[in-house]
Coordinates of C-alpha atoms and ligand atoms in Angstrom, one line a residue:
M1 CA 21.6 -19.7 0.2
Q2 CA 21.3 -19.1 3.4
V3 CA 21.6 -15.4 4.3
L4 CA 21.9 -13.3 7.4
V5 CA 21.0 -9.6 7.5
I6 CA 22.3 -7.9 10.5
G7 CA 20.2 -5.0 11.8
A8 CA 16.4 -4.7 11.5
G9 CA 16.6 -1.0 10.2
V10 CA 14.8 0.2 7.2
V11 CA 18.2 -0.9 5.3
G12 CA 18.3 -4.2 6.8
L13 CA 14.8 -5.0 6.3
A14 CA 14.9 -3.7 2.5
V15 CA 17.9 -5.8 1.7
A16 CA 16.3 -9.0 3.6
R17 CA 13.1 -8.4 1.7
A18 CA 14.8 -8.3 -1.6
A19 CA 16.9 -11.2 -0.8
A20 CA 14.2 -13.2 0.3
R21 CA 12.2 -12.6 -3.0
K22 CA 15.2 -13.6 -4.9
G23 CA 14.6 -17.0 -3.5
H24 CA 17.4 -17.0 -0.5
E25 CA 16.7 -18.4 3.0
V26 CA 17.0 -15.1 4.8
V27 CA 17.5 -14.4 8.7
V28 CA 17.4 -10.8 10.1
A29 CA 19.3 -10.6 13.6
E30 CA 18.2 -7.7 15.6
A31 CA 20.1 -6.6 18.8
E32 CA 17.2 -4.6 20.2
A33 CA 13.5 -6.0 21.2
G34 CA 12.0 -4.5 18.0
I35 CA 12.1 -3.7 14.3
G36 CA 13.3 0.1 13.6
T37 CA 14.6 1.1 17.1
G38 CA 17.6 2.8 15.7
I39 CA 18.2 5.6 13.3
S40 CA 15.2 4.5 11.1
S41 CA 12.7 5.7 14.0
R42 CA 14.7 9.1 14.6
N43 CA 14.5 10.7 11.2
S44 CA 12.6 13.5 9.4
E45 CA 10.4 10.9 7.4
V46 CA 10.9 12.7 4.2
I47 CA 11.0 11.2 0.9
H48 CA 13.7 13.2 -0.8
G49 CA 13.9 14.3 -4.3
G50 CA 17.5 13.7 -4.7
M51 CA 18.9 16.8 -6.2
Y52 CA 21.7 17.6 -3.6
Y53 CA 23.9 14.8 -4.1
A54 CA 27.1 15.0 -6.5
T55 CA 27.2 13.3 -9.7
G56 CA 28.1 9.5 -9.7
T57 CA 27.4 9.1 -6.0
L58 CA 25.8 6.3 -4.4
R59 CA 23.7 8.7 -2.8
G60 CA 22.6 10.4 -5.7
R61 CA 21.7 7.3 -7.5
H62 CA 20.0 5.6 -4.6
C63 CA 17.9 8.6 -3.5
V64 CA 16.3 9.2 -6.9
R65 CA 15.8 5.5 -8.0
G66 CA 14.7 4.8 -4.3
R67 CA 12.4 7.3 -4.3
R68 CA 10.1 6.2 -7.2
M69 CA 10.3 2.6 -5.8
L70 CA 9.3 3.8 -2.7
Y71 CA 6.1 5.8 -3.9
E72 CA 5.1 2.5 -5.9
F73 CA 5.7 0.6 -2.8
C74 CA 3.4 3.1 -0.6
A75 CA 0.6 2.9 -3.2
S76 CA 0.9 -1.0 -3.5
H77 CA 1.3 -1.7 0.3
G78 CA -1.0 0.9 1.6
V79 CA 1.9 2.6 3.4
P80 CA 0.6 6.3 4.3
H81 CA 2.3 9.0 3.0
R82 CA 1.8 12.5 0.9
K83 CA 3.6 13.9 -1.8
C84 CA 3.5 17.4 -0.2
G85 CA 6.2 19.1 -2.4
K86 CA 9.0 21.2 -0.9
L87 CA 10.8 24.8 -1.5
V88 CA 14.2 25.0 -0.5
V89 CA 14.5 29.0 0.0
A90 CA 16.9 31.8 -0.7
T91 CA 17.3 34.9 1.5
N92 CA 20.3 36.2 0.2
A93 CA 22.0 36.5 -3.0
A94 CA 24.5 33.9 -2.0
E95 CA 21.5 31.6 -1.5
L96 CA 19.9 32.5 -4.3
D97 CA 23.1 31.3 -6.4
K98 CA 23.4 27.9 -4.4
I99 CA 19.6 27.2 -5.0
G100 CA 20.5 27.5 -8.7
Q101 CA 23.4 25.1 -8.6
I102 CA 21.2 22.9 -6.6
E103 CA 18.5 22.8 -9.2
K104 CA 21.3 22.3 -12.1
Q105 CA 22.4 19.1 -10.0
G106 CA 19.1 17.9 -9.4
H107 CA 18.5 18.0 -13.3
I108 CA 21.8 16.1 -13.8
N109 CA 20.5 13.8 -11.0
G110 CA 17.3 13.0 -13.0
V111 CA 15.0 14.7 -10.3
E112 CA 11.8 15.6 -12.0
G113 CA 9.9 18.8 -11.9
L114 CA 12.1 20.9 -10.3
E115 CA 11.3 24.8 -10.6
L116 CA 13.3 27.9 -9.6
I117 CA 10.6 30.7 -8.7
G118 CA 10.7 34.1 -7.7
A119 CA 9.3 35.4 -3.9
N120 CA 5.9 36.5 -5.2
A121 CA 5.5 33.0 -6.7
A122 CA 7.1 31.3 -3.4
R123 CA 4.5 33.7 -1.4
A124 CA 1.5 32.4 -3.4
L125 CA 2.5 28.9 -2.3
E126 CA 3.1 29.6 1.0
P127 CA 1.9 33.2 2.2
E128 CA 3.9 33.1 5.6
L129 CA 7.3 32.5 3.8
S130 CA 9.5 35.2 3.7
C131 CA 12.4 34.8 0.8
I132 CA 14.4 36.2 -2.3
G133 CA 13.3 33.2 -4.4
A134 CA 13.1 29.4 -4.1
L135 CA 13.5 26.0 -5.6
H136 CA 10.3 23.9 -5.9
S137 CA 10.6 20.4 -5.6
P138 CA 7.1 18.8 -6.1
E139 CA 8.5 14.9 -6.2
T140 CA 9.6 15.3 -2.3
G141 CA 7.0 13.8 0.4
I142 CA 6.6 12.6 3.9
I143 CA 5.9 8.8 5.0
D144 CA 4.9 7.1 8.1
S145 CA 8.4 5.2 8.3
H146 CA 7.0 2.6 10.7
R147 CA 4.1 1.4 8.6
Y148 CA 6.7 1.3 6.0
M149 CA 8.8 -1.0 8.1
L150 CA 5.9 -3.3 9.1
A151 CA 5.3 -3.6 5.2
L152 CA 8.6 -4.7 4.7
R153 CA 8.6 -7.2 7.3
G154 CA 5.4 -8.7 5.9
D155 CA 6.9 -9.0 2.4
L156 CA 10.0 -10.8 3.7
E157 CA 7.7 -13.0 6.1
D158 CA 5.5 -13.7 3.0
A159 CA 8.8 -14.6 1.0
G160 CA 9.8 -17.1 3.8
G161 CA 12.5 -14.7 5.9
A162 CA 12.3 -14.4 9.6
I163 CA 13.4 -11.9 12.0
A164 CA 15.3 -13.1 15.4
L165 CA 14.9 -10.2 18.0
N166 CA 17.1 -9.7 21.2
T167 CA 19.7 -11.3 18.9
P168 CA 22.9 -9.2 18.9
V169 CA 25.8 -10.4 16.3
I170 CA 28.9 -10.8 18.2
G171 CA 31.4 -12.2 15.9
A172 CA 32.0 -14.0 12.6
A173 CA 34.4 -16.0 11.1
R174 CA 34.9 -17.9 7.9
K175 CA 35.4 -21.7 8.1
G176 CA 34.5 -24.4 5.6
G177 CA 33.2 -22.4 2.8
Q178 CA 30.7 -20.6 5.1
W179 CA 30.4 -17.7 7.9
Q180 CA 30.2 -19.2 11.5
V181 CA 28.2 -16.5 13.2
A182 CA 28.3 -16.0 17.2
F183 CA 25.0 -14.4 18.3
G184 CA 24.6 -12.9 22.0
G185 CA 21.0 -12.6 23.9
R186 CA 19.1 -15.5 25.5
D187 CA 19.1 -17.8 22.7
G188 CA 22.8 -17.0 21.7
G189 CA 25.1 -19.6 20.1
E190 CA 26.8 -20.0 16.6
F191 CA 25.0 -20.7 13.3
A192 CA 26.6 -21.2 9.9
F193 CA 25.8 -18.9 6.9
D194 CA 26.5 -18.8 2.9
A195 CA 26.2 -14.9 3.2
M196 CA 26.1 -11.9 5.3
V197 CA 25.1 -8.2 5.3
N198 CA 26.0 -5.9 7.7
C199 CA 23.2 -3.3 8.1
A200 CA 23.7 -2.5 11.8
G201 CA 23.6 1.3 11.3
L202 CA 25.7 3.1 14.2
G203 CA 26.9 -0.3 15.2
A204 CA 28.2 -1.1 11.7
Q205 CA 31.6 -0.6 12.4
A206 CA 31.9 -2.5 15.8
V207 CA 30.2 -5.3 13.9
A208 CA 32.5 -5.2 11.1
R209 CA 35.4 -5.2 13.6
A210 CA 34.0 -8.3 15.2
M211 CA 34.5 -10.3 12.2
Q212 CA 37.7 -12.2 12.4
D213 CA 38.4 -12.3 8.6
Y214 CA 37.6 -8.6 7.8
P215 CA 40.8 -6.3 7.4
P216 CA 40.4 -3.8 10.2
T217 CA 42.1 -1.3 7.9
R218 CA 38.9 -1.7 5.8
V219 CA 36.8 -0.1 8.9
P220 CA 36.0 3.4 8.2
R221 CA 36.0 5.9 11.3
L222 CA 32.4 6.2 12.8
V223 CA 31.6 10.1 13.4
L224 CA 28.7 10.9 15.1
A225 CA 26.4 13.9 14.5
K226 CA 23.1 14.4 16.3
G227 CA 20.4 16.0 14.7
N228 CA 18.0 17.6 17.3
Y229 CA 14.3 18.3 16.8
F230 CA 11.7 20.9 18.4
T231 CA 8.0 20.8 18.1
F232 CA 6.0 23.6 17.2
A233 CA 3.0 24.4 19.6
G234 CA 0.2 25.7 17.3
K235 CA -1.4 25.5 13.8
P236 CA 1.2 24.5 11.2
A237 CA 1.8 27.6 9.3
F238 CA 3.2 25.6 5.7
A239 CA 1.5 23.2 3.9
R240 CA 4.9 22.1 2.2
L241 CA 8.2 21.1 3.6
I242 CA 10.3 24.3 3.5
Y243 CA 13.9 23.9 3.9
P244 CA 16.6 26.6 4.2
T245 CA 19.9 26.4 1.7
P246 CA 22.2 23.4 3.0
I247 CA 24.4 23.8 5.7
V248 CA 27.8 22.0 6.6
G249 CA 26.7 18.3 7.5
G250 CA 22.9 18.8 6.9
L251 CA 20.0 20.1 5.5
G252 CA 19.6 23.1 7.6
V253 CA 16.9 23.6 10.5
H254 CA 13.9 22.7 8.1
V255 CA 10.2 22.6 8.5
T256 CA 9.0 19.4 8.3
L257 CA 5.5 17.7 8.6
D258 CA 3.9 14.6 9.9
L259 CA 1.1 12.9 8.4
A260 CA -1.5 14.0 10.8
G261 CA -0.4 17.7 9.7
R262 CA 2.0 18.6 12.8
M263 CA 4.9 21.0 12.1
R264 CA 8.2 20.6 13.5
F265 CA 11.9 21.9 13.1
G266 CA 15.0 20.3 12.6
P267 CA 17.4 18.4 12.9
D268 CA 20.5 20.8 13.6
V269 CA 24.0 19.4 13.5
E270 CA 25.8 18.8 16.9
W271 CA 28.8 16.6 16.7
I272 CA 29.1 14.4 19.5
E273 CA 31.6 11.6 21.2
R274 CA 29.2 9.3 22.6
E275 CA 25.4 8.3 21.8
N276 CA 22.7 10.0 23.7
Y277 CA 19.3 11.6 22.6
E278 CA 18.5 14.2 25.1
V279 CA 17.5 17.5 23.3
D280 CA 19.0 20.5 25.2
P281 CA 16.3 23.2 25.6
A282 CA 19.0 25.8 25.3
R283 CA 19.3 24.9 21.8
A284 CA 15.9 26.2 21.3
A285 CA 17.7 30.0 20.9
L286 CA 19.7 28.9 17.6
F287 CA 16.4 27.4 16.1
Y288 CA 14.5 30.6 16.6
A289 CA 17.0 32.7 14.9
R290 CA 17.6 30.2 12.2
I291 CA 13.9 29.6 11.5
R292 CA 13.1 33.5 11.3
T293 CA 15.4 34.1 8.5
Y294 CA 12.5 32.4 6.4
W295 CA 9.7 32.4 8.7
P296 CA 10.0 35.8 10.6
G297 CA 6.2 35.4 11.9
L298 CA 7.5 32.4 14.4
P299 CA 5.9 33.3 17.8
D300 CA 8.2 33.5 21.1
G301 CA 7.6 30.3 23.1
S302 CA 6.0 28.5 20.5
L303 CA 9.0 25.9 20.3
A304 CA 9.6 22.6 22.7
P305 CA 12.4 20.1 22.6
D306 CA 11.0 17.0 20.9
Y307 CA 13.4 14.0 19.7
S308 CA 16.9 13.6 18.3
G309 CA 18.4 11.1 15.7
I310 CA 22.1 10.5 15.0
R311 CA 24.0 10.4 11.6
P312 CA 26.1 7.7 11.2
K313 CA 29.0 10.0 9.5
L314 CA 32.2 8.8 7.8
T315 CA 33.8 12.4 8.1
G316 CA 33.7 15.1 10.4
P317 CA 33.3 18.9 11.0
G318 CA 35.0 20.7 7.9
E319 CA 35.6 17.8 5.8
P320 CA 33.9 16.7 2.6
Q321 CA 30.7 15.0 2.8
A322 CA 31.3 11.2 2.7
D323 CA 29.2 8.9 0.2
F324 CA 27.4 5.8 1.5
L325 CA 30.3 3.1 1.4
I326 CA 29.3 -0.4 0.4
D327 CA 31.8 -3.0 0.8
M328 CA 31.7 -5.9 -1.4
P329 CA 33.3 -9.2 -2.5
A330 CA 34.8 -7.7 -5.7
Q331 CA 36.3 -5.2 -3.6
H332 CA 37.5 -6.9 -0.2
G333 CA 37.5 -10.7 -1.7
L334 CA 35.7 -12.3 1.1
P335 CA 32.5 -14.2 -0.5
G336 CA 29.4 -13.6 0.5
L337 CA 29.8 -10.5 2.7
V338 CA 28.5 -7.1 2.0
Q339 CA 29.5 -4.3 4.4
M340 CA 27.3 -0.9 4.7
F341 CA 28.9 1.8 6.5
G342 CA 27.8 5.7 6.6
I343 CA 24.1 5.0 5.6
E344 CA 22.7 8.5 6.7
S345 CA 20.2 10.8 4.9
P346 CA 18.9 9.9 2.3
G347 CA 19.1 6.2 3.5
L348 CA 15.2 5.8 4.4
T349 CA 14.3 7.1 0.8
S350 CA 17.2 4.9 -0.9
S351 CA 16.2 1.8 0.9
L352 CA 14.6 -0.2 -1.6
S353 CA 16.8 0.5 -4.4
L354 CA 19.7 0.0 -1.8
G355 CA 17.9 -3.5 -0.7
E356 CA 17.7 -4.8 -4.7
E357 CA 21.3 -3.9 -5.6
V358 CA 22.7 -5.3 -2.4
A359 CA 20.8 -8.5 -2.6
G360 CA 22.4 -8.6 -6.1
Y361 CA 26.1 -8.9 -4.8
L362 CA 25.1 -12.0 -2.6
A363 CA 26.2 -14.5 -5.2
S364 CA 29.3 -13.0 -6.0
Ligands
FAD401 C1 18.5 13.3 12.1 C2 18.2 12.5 11.2 C3 17.6 12.8 10.1 C4 16.8 11.9 8.9 N1 16.2 12.2 8.0 C5 15.8 11.4 6.7 C6 14.9 11.6 6.0 O1 14.4 12.6 6.2 N2 14.6 11.2 4.9 C7 15.6 10.0 4.5 O2 15.5 9.4 3.4 N3 16.8 9.6 5.3 C8 16.9 10.5 6.4 N4 17.8 10.0 7.5 C9 18.5 8.6 7.2 C10 17.9 7.5 7.5 O3 17.0 7.5 8.7 C11 18.8 6.5 7.6 O4 19.9 6.4 6.7 C12 18.0 5.2 8.0 O5 17.1 5.2 8.9 C13 19.3 4.1 8.5 O6 19.0 2.9 8.4 P1 19.6 1.6 8.9 O7 18.8 0.5 8.8 O8 21.1 1.4 8.1 O9 19.8 1.9 10.3 P2 19.1 1.7 11.6 O10 17.8 2.0 11.7 O11 19.8 2.1 13.0 O12 19.1 0.3 11.7 C14 20.5 -0.6 12.4 C15 19.9 -1.6 13.5 O13 20.8 -2.7 13.5 C16 21.0 -3.1 15.1 N5 22.2 -3.4 15.3 C17 23.3 -2.7 15.9 N6 24.3 -3.6 16.4 C18 23.6 -4.5 15.9 C19 24.4 -6.1 16.0 N7 25.5 -6.0 16.9 N8 23.6 -7.0 15.9 C20 22.5 -7.3 15.6 N9 21.8 -5.8 15.3 C21 22.7 -4.6 15.6 C22 20.3 -1.6 15.6 O14 19.7 -2.2 16.8 C23 19.3 -1.0 14.6 O15 17.9 -1.5 15.0 C24 17.9 10.6 8.8 C25 18.8 10.4 9.9 C26 18.9 11.0 10.9 C27 20.1 10.6 11.8

C-alpha cells in the first residue's frame, strides 16, 4: 500500500518506520523544514518506567512495552541513552500514601524493579535529598531524542520510505477507493494514497478537520498545557532523576538530567490558549518553592529560564486525565485512516510500541 504519515515527530517517524518495514511504500509529510521540531524536541527526554498509568490504558500498555523496545533500539542503533533510574519522593504522610499507590499500579502495569525505600536508603542514594520515603524505579532513563529520531529516519529510508519537508497537509478526501490528499508548500499539489496516519501532534485536530469525510464530531478538543523548564547553573546535585509525587496535569517539577550531566527542572503546568514558547522568569519563584520541598539546599539565584514544551491534552484543568486517543478504521469506518490525538507524555517512551501497533491497523 502507499501510505502517507502526517508529521515527522517521534510518533510519525516510528509509525512510518514500522509501516515501511512491513513492506508498504511510505511517505512522511512534514510541515516544517526539519524533522522533530515540534513536541518531540521540547520534552524531558525521559524513558519512563510506566507506573503512573491506570490499568487498561493505552498509555500504560504502550509505555511499558515501548520502554523495553526503546532500550533495545538504543542498544542496536547506537542511540545515546542512560538507564540512570529515578526516585519519586514523598515529603509528607499523604505523599507517602500516594507513592505506595503508584508502586501498586506499577506492579499491575508490569514495571520491573520498583521498590519503596525509607528516608535513609533514599539519602544513601542521593545525599542532598530531603524526604520521608521514596519509590525507586531502576528502569527509568534518559535518551538523546534527536539522535533517536535520526535513527528512526535512517531505518525508514533503508526500508524505502521518504520524508517530504516543508510539505503541510491541507486537506484530504476519499475518491475512487483512495485518499486524495492536498499538500501546501512550494511543491504542493494533490496525490493519492491507500492509507493515511495523522501524527500531527498539536496540529492533529486541525488536520482531522481538514479531512472531508471524517466526521467533525469525532475530532476531540485540544487543550494546551505548557510545561516550562529552568536550568540549574552549577554542579548537578543528583545522579538520578528526582520526581515529587505527581500533581494535576503533570508529573510535578522534577529534576531531569541530560546526557552531558547537566541538571534542569521542570516541566510545570501552565494552561494556555495559544501556542507560545516563552518562559516567564517570574515563574522561578514557584520553582524554588516546589524544588525546596525535596531539595532544601537549592541555592538562591541558581535557576535561569530554559525552554518550554506544550502538551496536546484532550482534557482541561480539574478534569480526569485523558488517555491517548487512536481512532482507527474499525471504529470510524473509513478504510486506511488512523487518527492519533492527545499523544502527550509518555509519547516518546511509547513511540516504538505505538508505531508497531498503528502500522498493523493500516490494512484494515
Ligand atoms: C513538556 C513535555 C515534556 C515531556 N516529557 C516527556 C518525557 O520525558 N518522556 C516521554 O516519553 N514523553 C514526554 N513528553 C511527550 C512527548 O514529547 C510527546 O508525546 C511526543 O514528542 C509527541 O510526538 P508527536 O510525533 O506526536 O508530535 P510532534 O513531535 O509535535 O510531531 C508532530 C509533527 O507534525 C507536524 N505537523 C503539524 N501539522 C502538520 C500538517 N498539517 N502537515 C504536516 N505536518 C504537520 C509538526 O510540524 C510536527 O513536526 C513530553 C511532552 C511535553 C510537552
